[in-house]
Short mmCIF file of C-alpha atoms in Angstrom, two decimals:
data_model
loop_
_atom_site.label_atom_id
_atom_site.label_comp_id
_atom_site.label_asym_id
_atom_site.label_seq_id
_atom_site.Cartn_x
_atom_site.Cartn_y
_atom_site.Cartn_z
CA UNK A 21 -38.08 -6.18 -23.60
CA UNK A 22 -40.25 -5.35 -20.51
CA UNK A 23 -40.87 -3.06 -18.13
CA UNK A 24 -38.61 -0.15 -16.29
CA UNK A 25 -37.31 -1.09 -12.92
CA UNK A 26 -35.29 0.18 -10.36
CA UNK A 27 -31.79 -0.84 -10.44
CA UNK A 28 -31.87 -3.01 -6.84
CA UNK A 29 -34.02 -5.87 -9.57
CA UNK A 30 -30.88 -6.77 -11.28
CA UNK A 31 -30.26 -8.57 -7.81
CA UNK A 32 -33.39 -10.37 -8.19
CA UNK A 33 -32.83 -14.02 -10.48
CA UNK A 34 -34.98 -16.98 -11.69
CA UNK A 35 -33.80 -20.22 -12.65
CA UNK A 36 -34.95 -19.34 -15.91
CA UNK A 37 -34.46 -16.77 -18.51
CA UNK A 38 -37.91 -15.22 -18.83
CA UNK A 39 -36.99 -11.63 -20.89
CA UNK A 40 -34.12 -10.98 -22.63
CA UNK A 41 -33.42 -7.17 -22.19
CA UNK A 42 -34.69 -5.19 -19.36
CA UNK A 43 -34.46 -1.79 -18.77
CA UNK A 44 -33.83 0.12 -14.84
CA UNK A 45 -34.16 3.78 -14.45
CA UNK A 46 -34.00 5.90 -11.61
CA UNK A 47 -33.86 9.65 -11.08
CA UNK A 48 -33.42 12.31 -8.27
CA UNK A 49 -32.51 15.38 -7.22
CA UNK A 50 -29.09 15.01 -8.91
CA UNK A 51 -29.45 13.47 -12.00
CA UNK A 52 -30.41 10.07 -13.56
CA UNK A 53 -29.28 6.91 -14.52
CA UNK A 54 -30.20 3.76 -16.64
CA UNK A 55 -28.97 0.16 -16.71
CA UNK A 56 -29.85 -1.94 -19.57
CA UNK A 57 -29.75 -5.53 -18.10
CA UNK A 58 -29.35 -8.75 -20.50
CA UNK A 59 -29.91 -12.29 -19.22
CA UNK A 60 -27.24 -14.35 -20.98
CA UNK A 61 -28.19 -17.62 -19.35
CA UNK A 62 -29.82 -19.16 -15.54
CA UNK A 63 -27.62 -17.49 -12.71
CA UNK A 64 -25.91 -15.23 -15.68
CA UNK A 65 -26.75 -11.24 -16.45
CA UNK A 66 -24.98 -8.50 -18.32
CA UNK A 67 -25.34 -4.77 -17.27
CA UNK A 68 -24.84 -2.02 -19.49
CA UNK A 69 -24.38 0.97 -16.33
CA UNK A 70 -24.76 4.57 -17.85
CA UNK A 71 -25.53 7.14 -14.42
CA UNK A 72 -25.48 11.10 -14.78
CA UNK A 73 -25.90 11.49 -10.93
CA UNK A 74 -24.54 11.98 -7.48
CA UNK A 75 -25.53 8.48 -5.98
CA UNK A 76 -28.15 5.72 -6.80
CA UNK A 77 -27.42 3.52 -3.70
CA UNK A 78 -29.85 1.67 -1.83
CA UNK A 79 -28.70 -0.73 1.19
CA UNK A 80 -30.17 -3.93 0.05
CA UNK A 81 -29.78 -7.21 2.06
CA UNK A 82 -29.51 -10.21 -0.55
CA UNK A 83 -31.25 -13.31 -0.79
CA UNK A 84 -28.60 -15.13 -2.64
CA UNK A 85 -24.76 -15.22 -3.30
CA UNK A 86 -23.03 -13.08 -5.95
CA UNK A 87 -19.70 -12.67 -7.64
CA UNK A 88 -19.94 -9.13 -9.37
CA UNK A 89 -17.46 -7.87 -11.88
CA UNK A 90 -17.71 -4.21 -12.66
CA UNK A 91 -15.48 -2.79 -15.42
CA UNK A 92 -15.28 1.27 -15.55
CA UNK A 93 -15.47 2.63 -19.65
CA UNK A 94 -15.65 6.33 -18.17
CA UNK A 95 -15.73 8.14 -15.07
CA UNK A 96 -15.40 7.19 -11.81
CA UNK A 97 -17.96 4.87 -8.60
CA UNK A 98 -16.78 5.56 -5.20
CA UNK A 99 -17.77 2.77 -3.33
CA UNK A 100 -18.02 3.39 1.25
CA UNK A 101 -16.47 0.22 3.26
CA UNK A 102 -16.32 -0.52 6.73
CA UNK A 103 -14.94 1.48 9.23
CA UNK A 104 -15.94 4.84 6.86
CA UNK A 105 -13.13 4.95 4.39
CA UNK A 106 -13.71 4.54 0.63
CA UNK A 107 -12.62 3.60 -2.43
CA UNK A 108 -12.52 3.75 -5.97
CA UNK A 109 -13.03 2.14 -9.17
CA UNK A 110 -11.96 4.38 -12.35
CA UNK A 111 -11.72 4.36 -16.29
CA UNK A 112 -10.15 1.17 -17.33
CA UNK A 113 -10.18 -0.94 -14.10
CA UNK A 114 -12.07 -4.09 -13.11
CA UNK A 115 -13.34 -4.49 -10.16
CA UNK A 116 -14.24 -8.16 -8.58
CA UNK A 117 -16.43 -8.25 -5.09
CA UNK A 118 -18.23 -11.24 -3.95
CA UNK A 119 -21.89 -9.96 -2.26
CA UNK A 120 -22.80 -12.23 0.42
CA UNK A 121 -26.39 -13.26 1.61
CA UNK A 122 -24.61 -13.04 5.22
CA UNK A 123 -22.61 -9.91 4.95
CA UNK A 124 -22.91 -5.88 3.82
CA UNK A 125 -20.04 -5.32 2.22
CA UNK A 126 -20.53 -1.58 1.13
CA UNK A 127 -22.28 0.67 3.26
CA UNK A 128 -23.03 3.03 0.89
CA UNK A 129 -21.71 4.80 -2.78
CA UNK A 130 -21.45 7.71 -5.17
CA UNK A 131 -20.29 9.11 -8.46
CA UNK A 132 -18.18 11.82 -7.77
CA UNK A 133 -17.69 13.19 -11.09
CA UNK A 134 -21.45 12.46 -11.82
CA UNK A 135 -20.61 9.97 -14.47
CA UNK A 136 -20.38 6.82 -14.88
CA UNK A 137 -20.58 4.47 -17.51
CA UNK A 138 -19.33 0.66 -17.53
CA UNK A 139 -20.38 -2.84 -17.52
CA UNK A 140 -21.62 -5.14 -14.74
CA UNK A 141 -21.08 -8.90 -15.16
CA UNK A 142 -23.65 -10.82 -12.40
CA UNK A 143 -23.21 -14.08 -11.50
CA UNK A 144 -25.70 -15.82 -9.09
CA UNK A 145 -23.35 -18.37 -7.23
CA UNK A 146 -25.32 -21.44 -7.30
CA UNK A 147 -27.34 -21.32 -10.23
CA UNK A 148 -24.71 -20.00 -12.20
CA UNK A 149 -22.39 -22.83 -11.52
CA UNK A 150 -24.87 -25.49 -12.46
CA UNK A 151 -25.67 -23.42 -16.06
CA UNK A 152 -21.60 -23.48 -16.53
CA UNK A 153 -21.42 -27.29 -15.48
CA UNK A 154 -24.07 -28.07 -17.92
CA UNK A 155 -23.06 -25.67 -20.27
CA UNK A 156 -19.41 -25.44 -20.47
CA UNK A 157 -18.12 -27.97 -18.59
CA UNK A 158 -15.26 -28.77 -20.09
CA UNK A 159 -13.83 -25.56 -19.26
CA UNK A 160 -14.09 -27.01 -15.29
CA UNK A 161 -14.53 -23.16 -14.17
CA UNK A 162 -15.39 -22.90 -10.44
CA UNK A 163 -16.53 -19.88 -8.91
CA UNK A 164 -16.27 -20.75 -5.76
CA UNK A 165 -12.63 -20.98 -6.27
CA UNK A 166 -12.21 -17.64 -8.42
CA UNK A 167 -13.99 -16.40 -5.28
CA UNK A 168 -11.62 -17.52 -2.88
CA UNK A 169 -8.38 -16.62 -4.60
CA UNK A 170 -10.04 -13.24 -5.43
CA UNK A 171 -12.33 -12.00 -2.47
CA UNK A 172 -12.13 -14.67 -0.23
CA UNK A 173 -12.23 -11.98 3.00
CA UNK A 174 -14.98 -10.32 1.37
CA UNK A 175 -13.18 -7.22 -0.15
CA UNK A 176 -13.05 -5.73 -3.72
CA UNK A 177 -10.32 -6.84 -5.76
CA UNK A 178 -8.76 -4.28 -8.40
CA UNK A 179 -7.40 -5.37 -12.05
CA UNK A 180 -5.68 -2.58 -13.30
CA UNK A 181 -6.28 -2.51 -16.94
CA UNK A 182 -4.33 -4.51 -19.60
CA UNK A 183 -4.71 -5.85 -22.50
CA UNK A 184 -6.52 -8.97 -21.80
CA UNK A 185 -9.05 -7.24 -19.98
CA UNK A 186 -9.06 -4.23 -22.98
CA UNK A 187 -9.57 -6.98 -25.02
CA UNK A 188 -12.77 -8.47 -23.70
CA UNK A 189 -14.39 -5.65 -22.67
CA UNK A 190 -13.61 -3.77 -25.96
CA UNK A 191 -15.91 -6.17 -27.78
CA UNK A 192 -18.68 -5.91 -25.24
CA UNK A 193 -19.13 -2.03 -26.27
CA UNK A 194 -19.54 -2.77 -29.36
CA UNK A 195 -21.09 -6.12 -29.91
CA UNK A 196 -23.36 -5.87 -32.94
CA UNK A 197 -27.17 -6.11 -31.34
CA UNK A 198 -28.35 -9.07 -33.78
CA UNK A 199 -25.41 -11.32 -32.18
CA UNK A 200 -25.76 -9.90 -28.68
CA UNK A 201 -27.08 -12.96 -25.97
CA UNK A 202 -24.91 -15.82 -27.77
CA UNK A 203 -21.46 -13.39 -27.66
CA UNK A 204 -22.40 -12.51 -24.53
CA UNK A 205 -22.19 -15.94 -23.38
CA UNK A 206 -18.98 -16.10 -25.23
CA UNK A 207 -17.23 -13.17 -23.48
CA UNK A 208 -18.41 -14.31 -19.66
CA UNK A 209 -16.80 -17.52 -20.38
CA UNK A 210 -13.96 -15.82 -21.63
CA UNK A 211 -13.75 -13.41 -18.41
CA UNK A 212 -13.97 -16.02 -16.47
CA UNK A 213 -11.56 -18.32 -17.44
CA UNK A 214 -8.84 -15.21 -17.62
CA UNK A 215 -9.91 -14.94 -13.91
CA UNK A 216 -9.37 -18.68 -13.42
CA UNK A 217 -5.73 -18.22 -14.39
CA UNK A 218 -4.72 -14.73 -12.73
CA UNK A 219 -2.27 -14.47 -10.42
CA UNK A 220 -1.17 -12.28 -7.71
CA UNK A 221 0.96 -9.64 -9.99
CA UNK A 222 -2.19 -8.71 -12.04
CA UNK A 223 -4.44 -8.14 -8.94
CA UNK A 224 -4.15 -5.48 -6.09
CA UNK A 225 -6.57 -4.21 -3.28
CA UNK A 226 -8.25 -1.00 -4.06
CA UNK A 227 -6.59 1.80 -2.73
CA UNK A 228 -8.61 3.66 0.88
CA UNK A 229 -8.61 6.90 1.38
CA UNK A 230 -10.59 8.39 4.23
CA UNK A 231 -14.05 10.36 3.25
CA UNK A 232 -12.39 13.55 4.18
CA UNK A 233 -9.59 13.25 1.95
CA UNK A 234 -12.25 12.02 -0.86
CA UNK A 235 -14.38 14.83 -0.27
CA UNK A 236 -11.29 17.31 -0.44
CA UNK A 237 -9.80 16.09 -3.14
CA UNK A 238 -13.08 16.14 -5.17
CA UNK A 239 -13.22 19.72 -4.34
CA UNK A 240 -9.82 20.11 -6.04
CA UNK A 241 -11.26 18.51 -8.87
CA UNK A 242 -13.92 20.88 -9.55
CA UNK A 243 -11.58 23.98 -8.92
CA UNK A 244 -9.33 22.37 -11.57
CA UNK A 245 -12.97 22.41 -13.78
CA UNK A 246 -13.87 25.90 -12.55
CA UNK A 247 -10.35 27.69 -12.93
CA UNK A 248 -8.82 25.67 -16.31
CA UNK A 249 -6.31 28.61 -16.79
CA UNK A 250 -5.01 28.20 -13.26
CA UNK A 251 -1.62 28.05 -12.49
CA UNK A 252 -1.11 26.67 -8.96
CA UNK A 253 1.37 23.45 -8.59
CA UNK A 254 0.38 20.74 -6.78
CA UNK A 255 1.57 22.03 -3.46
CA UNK A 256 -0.57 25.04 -3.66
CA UNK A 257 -3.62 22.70 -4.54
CA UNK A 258 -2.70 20.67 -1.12
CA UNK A 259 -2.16 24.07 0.69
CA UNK A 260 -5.36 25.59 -0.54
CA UNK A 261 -6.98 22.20 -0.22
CA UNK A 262 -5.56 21.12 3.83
CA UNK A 263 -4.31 18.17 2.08
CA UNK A 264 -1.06 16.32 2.23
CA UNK A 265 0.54 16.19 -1.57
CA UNK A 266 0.76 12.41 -1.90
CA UNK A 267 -2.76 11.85 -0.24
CA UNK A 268 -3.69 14.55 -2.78
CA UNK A 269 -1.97 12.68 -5.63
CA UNK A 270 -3.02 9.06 -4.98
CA UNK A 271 -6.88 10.44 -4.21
CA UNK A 272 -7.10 12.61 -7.44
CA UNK A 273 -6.12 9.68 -10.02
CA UNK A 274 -8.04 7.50 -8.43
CA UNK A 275 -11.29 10.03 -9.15
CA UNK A 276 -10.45 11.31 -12.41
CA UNK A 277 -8.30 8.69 -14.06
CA UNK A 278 -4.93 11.02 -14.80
CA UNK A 279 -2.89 13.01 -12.99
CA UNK A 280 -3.29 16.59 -11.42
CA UNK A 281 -0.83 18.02 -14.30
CA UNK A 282 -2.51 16.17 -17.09
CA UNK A 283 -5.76 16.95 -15.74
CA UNK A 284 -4.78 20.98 -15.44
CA UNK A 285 -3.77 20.53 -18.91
CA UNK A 286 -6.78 19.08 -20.20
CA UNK A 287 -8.89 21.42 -18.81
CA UNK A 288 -6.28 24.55 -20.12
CA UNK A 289 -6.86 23.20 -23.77
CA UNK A 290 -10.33 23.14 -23.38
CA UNK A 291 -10.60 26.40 -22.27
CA UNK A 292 -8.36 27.77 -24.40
CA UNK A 293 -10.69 26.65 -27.14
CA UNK A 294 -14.15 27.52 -25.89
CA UNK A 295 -12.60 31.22 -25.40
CA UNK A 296 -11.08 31.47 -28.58
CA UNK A 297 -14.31 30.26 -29.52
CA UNK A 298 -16.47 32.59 -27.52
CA UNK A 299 -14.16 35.73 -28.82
CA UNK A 300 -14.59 34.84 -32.98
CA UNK A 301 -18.47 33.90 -32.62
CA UNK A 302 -19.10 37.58 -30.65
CA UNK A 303 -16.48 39.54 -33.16
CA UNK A 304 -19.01 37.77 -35.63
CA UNK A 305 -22.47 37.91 -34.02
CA UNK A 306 -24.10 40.45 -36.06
CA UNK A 307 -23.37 38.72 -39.21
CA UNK A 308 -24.81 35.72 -36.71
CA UNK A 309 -27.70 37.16 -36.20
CA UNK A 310 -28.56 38.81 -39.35
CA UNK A 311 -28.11 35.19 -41.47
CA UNK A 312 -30.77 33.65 -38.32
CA UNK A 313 -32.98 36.56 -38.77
CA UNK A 314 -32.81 35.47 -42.91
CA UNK A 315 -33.58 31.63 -41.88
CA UNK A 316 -30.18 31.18 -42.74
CA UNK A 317 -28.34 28.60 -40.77
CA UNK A 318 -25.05 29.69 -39.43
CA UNK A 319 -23.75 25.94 -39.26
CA UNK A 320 -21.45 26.39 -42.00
CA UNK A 321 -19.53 29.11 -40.02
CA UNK A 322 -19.53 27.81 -37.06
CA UNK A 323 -17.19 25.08 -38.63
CA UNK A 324 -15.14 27.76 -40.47
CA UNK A 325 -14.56 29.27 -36.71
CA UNK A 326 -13.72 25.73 -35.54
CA UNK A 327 -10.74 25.96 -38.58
CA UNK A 328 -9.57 28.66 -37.08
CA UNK A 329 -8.75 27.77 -34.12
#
């Protein structure tokens, strides 16, 4: 393993793989993020994305050709396209763009939930291609074509998930670290022959929503947070919000991955049980505090209280 870098390197390739693992951090204001990047092969990296802040983009003009597969484990990346709207990419989807030397696709990004964790596969276009014609070439993969059929005009292409992708990506999360480089060159192969064969029912264009209606809607996300014991239907939200109910609808599940009601209810439960919680730990605090005073550790109750509940 080397070095720390900022994340804009894993754009940077050599013809040959020179360190195995390499780990990018950055920080700001907002939070921080790291990317643990794995060189399967010439042309061929694996990403591990985990990013606890508001934004880590940079615009960065590229020397060489890319096809870039992002899957989303958790959270949500909200990605800004021409003409100012923006998109998402959320918990379970996979996400194909094709970064061109010649062309800025996004003109800029954030996490709106601040988090994000998934898995970017990078493929360098030529060099790539030669490692998977020396490599692999009875599998006759193309990129070029995968790029055409995918993101031919230069857009992001959305998978919603299924079981395919579950599949594949499942393993990647978990891949035992003695085994990790030669299953990693297992599972790109895999990827992208499943690409090789998709057709147009599996695939769909990411859905645009204008930054307004992002912004708003993320606002309504964090009330949701803020007020878990709220009771306001959707069409107070919208009212409260200056938002129309299906903008509202389509904007929030792309963010947070579930719907308004399941997200109300998630956030009910969870405050139901952190004031529950909150009430049995102060009804018992001097007991609490008398055990810590004793260098007694209260553990033990605390899990009692949790039976409670």
């Amino acid at each position: 393993m080397s070095g720390t870098f900022a994340f804009h390197n894993i754009y940077t390739t050599k013809n040959e793989v020179e360190n195995i693992q390499t780990v990018l951090h950055e920080g700001n204001e907002s939070g921080e993020g790291t990317m643990r990047r794995f060189e399967v092969a010439p042309g061929i990296q694996i990403t591990y994305n985990d990013l606890k802040m508001d934004s880590c983009f940079r615009p960065i003009r590229f020397e060489k050709d890319f096809l870039q597969i992002n899957h989303c484990l958790e959270g949500c990346y909200e990605c800004e396209l021409e003409g100012g709207s923006v998109s998402f990419l959320g918990e379970g989807d996979l996400c194909v763009d094709y970064l061109s030397k010649d062309r800025q696709v996004f003109l800029g990004s954030r996490i709106p939930l601040k988090k994000y964790r998934g898995i970017t596969v990078l493929l360098e276009m030529e060099t790539a291609q030669q490692t998977l014609d020396q490599g692999f070439q009875q599998a006759h993969i193309s990129l070029e074509q995968i790029k055409e059929r995918l993101c031919s005009d230069g857009r992001s292409l959305i998978i919603k998930s299924k079981h395919e992708i579950d599949h594949i990506f499942s393993e990647l999360y978990s891949v035992d670290e003695r085994i990790q480089v030669p299953y990693f060159w297992i599972k790109v192969i895999e990827l992208l022959l499943f690409l090789s064969l998709l057709d147009g029912s599996a695939v769909c264009r990411p859905q645009q929503f204008s930054a307004d209606i992002s912004k708003r809607t993320q606002e309504v996300y964090q009330y949701i947070i803020e007020n878990p014991f709220t009771k306001d239907t959707i069409q107070d939200l919208a009212c409260m919000f200056g938002l129309a109910e299906s903008s509202l609808k389509r904007c929030f599940k792309s963010i947070a991955g579930a719907s308004i009601g399941t997200s109300i209810m998630i956030a009910y439960q969870s405050g139901t049980f952190y004031d529950r919680m909150g009430r049995i730990l102060l009804q018992s605090g001097q007991q609490y505090l008398c055990r810590y005073a004793c260098g007694v550790t209260p553990i033990t109750d605390l899990k009692a209280a949790e039976n409670l509940l």
